[in-house]
Coordinates of C-alpha atoms in Angstrom, one line a residue:
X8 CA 22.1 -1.7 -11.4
X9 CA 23.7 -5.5 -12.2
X10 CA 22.4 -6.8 -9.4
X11 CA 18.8 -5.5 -10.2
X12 CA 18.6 -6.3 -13.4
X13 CA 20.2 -9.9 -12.4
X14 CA 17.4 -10.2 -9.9
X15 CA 14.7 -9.0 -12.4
X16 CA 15.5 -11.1 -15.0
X17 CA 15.7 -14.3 -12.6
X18 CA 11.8 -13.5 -12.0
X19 CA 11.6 -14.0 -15.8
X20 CA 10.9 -17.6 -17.4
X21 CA 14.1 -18.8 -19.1
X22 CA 12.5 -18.3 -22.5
X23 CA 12.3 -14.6 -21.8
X24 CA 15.4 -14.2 -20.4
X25 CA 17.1 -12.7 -23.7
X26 CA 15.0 -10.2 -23.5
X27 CA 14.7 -8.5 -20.4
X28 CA 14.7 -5.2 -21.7
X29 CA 11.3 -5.4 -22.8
X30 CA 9.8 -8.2 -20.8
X31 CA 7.7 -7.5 -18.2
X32 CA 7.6 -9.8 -15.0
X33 CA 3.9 -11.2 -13.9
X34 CA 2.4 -10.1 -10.7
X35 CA 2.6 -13.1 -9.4
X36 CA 6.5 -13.7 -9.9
X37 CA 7.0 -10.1 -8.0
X38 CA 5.3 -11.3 -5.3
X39 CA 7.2 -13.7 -4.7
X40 CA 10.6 -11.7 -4.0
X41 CA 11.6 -12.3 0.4
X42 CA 11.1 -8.6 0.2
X43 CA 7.4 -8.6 -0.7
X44 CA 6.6 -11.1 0.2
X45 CA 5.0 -11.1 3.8
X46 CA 4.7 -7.1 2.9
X47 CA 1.1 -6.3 3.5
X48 CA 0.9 -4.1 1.0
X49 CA 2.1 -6.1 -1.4
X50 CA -0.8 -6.2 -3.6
X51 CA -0.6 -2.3 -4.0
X52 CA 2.7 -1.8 -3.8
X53 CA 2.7 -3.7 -7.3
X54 CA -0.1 -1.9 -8.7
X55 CA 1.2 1.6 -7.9
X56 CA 4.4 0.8 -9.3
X57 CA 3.3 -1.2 -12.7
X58 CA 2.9 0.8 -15.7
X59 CA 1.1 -2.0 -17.7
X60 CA -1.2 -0.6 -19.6
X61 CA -3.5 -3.9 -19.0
X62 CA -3.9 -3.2 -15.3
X63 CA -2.3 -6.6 -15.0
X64 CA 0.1 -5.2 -12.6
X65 CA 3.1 -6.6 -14.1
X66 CA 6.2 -4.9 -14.1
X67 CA 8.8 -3.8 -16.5
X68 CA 12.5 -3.3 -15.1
X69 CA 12.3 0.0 -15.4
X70 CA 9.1 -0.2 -13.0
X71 CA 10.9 -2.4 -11.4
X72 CA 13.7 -0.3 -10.6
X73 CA 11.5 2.4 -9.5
X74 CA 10.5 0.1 -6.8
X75 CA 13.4 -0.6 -5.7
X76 CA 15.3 3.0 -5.8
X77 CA 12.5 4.4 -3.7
X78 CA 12.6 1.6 -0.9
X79 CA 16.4 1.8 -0.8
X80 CA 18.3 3.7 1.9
X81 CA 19.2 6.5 -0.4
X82 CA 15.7 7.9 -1.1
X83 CA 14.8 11.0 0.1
X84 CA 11.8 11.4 2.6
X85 CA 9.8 13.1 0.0
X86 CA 9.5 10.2 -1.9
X87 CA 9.4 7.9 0.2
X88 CA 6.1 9.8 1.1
X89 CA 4.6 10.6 -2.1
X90 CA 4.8 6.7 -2.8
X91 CA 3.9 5.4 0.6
X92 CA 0.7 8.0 0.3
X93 CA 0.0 6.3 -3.2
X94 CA 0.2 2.9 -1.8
X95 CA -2.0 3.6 1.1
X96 CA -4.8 5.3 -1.4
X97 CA -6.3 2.5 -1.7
X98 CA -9.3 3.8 -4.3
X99 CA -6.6 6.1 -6.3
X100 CA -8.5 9.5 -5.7
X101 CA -5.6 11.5 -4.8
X102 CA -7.0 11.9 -0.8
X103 CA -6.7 9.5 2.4
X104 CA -10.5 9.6 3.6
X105 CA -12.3 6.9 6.2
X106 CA -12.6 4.0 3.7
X107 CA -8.8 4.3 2.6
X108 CA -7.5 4.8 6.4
X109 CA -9.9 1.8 7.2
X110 CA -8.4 -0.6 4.9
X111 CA -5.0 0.3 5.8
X112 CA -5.8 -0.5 9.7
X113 CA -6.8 -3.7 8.2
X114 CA -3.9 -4.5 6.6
X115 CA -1.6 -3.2 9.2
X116 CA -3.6 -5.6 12.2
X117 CA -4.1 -8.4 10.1
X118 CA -7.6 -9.4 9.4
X119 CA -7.9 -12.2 10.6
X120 CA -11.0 -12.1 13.9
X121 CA -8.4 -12.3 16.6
X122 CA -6.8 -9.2 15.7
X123 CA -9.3 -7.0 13.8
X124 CA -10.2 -3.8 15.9
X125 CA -14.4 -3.2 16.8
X126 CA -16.1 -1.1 14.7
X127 CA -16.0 1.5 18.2
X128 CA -12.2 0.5 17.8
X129 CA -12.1 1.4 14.5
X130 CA -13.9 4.6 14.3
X131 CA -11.8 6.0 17.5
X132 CA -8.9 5.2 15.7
X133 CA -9.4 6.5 12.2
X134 CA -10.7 9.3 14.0
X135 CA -8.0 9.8 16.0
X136 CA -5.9 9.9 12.7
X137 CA -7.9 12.7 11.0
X138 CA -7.7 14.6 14.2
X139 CA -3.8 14.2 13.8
X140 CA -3.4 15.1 10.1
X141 CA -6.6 16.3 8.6
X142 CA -5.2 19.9 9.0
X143 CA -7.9 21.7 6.5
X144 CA -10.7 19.7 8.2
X145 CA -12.2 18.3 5.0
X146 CA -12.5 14.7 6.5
X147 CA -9.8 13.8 4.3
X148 CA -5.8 13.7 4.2
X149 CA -4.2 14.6 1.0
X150 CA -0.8 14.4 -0.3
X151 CA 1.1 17.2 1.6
X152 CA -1.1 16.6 4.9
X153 CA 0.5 13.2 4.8
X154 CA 3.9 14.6 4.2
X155 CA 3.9 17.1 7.1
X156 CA 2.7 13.8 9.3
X157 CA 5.7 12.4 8.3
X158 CA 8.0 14.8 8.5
X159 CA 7.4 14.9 12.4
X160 CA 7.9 11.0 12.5
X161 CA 11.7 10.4 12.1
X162 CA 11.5 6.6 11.9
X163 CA 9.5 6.7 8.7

């Protein structure tokens, strides 16, 4: 708990420092931790975890410790799930469905032209992932589809 709240309030300017309890670090600053930063979900990964009511995505150290309990070794699959689902939600509605799964292909390749997949690519392969874990067949993965997914996938 010292050693987050250490490395939260170095994100802080020194002004702010005194009160770290009730600061809340910029976006910017978070991005910036080794962790996050060549993390290609970064972006999202602040967002889902920022409770500013601003939509700034800046984070309080207690949003700030949420991140960092539920990417520690100790967190349970289950959670590890709900947020990773969250973060790959790109649009926030609660479901996984072909623009979502598409953006997360993107950011998982890179999008740079060398690496981004063919439309025919793209469509065989988010395809391929509803066939997988679209289990009601509604086009769409939601939040326990993605967790019985996982649960067969012991490296996640």
């Amino acid at each position: 708990l010292l050693s987050a709240y250490k490395r939260f309030s170095e994100l802080l300017p020194k002004e702010e420092r005194e009160n770290t309890c009730s600061a809340r670090v910029p976006k910017s600053h978070i991005l910036m931790l080794p962790e996050l930063r060549a993390n290609p979900f970064q972006h999202r990964i602040c967002h889902v975890f920022s409770t500013s009511e601003t939509g700034d995505d800046s984070m309080s150290f207690e949003d700030f410790l949420d991140m960092l309990s539920v990417f520690s070794d100790s967190a349970t699959s289950d959670i590890k799930s709900h947020y990773a689902f969250r973060i790959f939600d790109f649009d926030d509605d609660g479901t996984l469905d072909r623009k979502d799964l598409e953006q997360l292909v993107n950011c998982l390749t890179g999008q740079g032209e060398e690496s981004q997949l063919s439309s025919a690519e793209m469509e065989q392969l988010i395809q391929n992932i509803l066939e997988e874990s679209d289990i009601d067949k509604d086009g769409t993965i939601n939040l326990s589809e993605f967790q019985h997914v996982v649960s067969r996938s012991p490296d996640f």
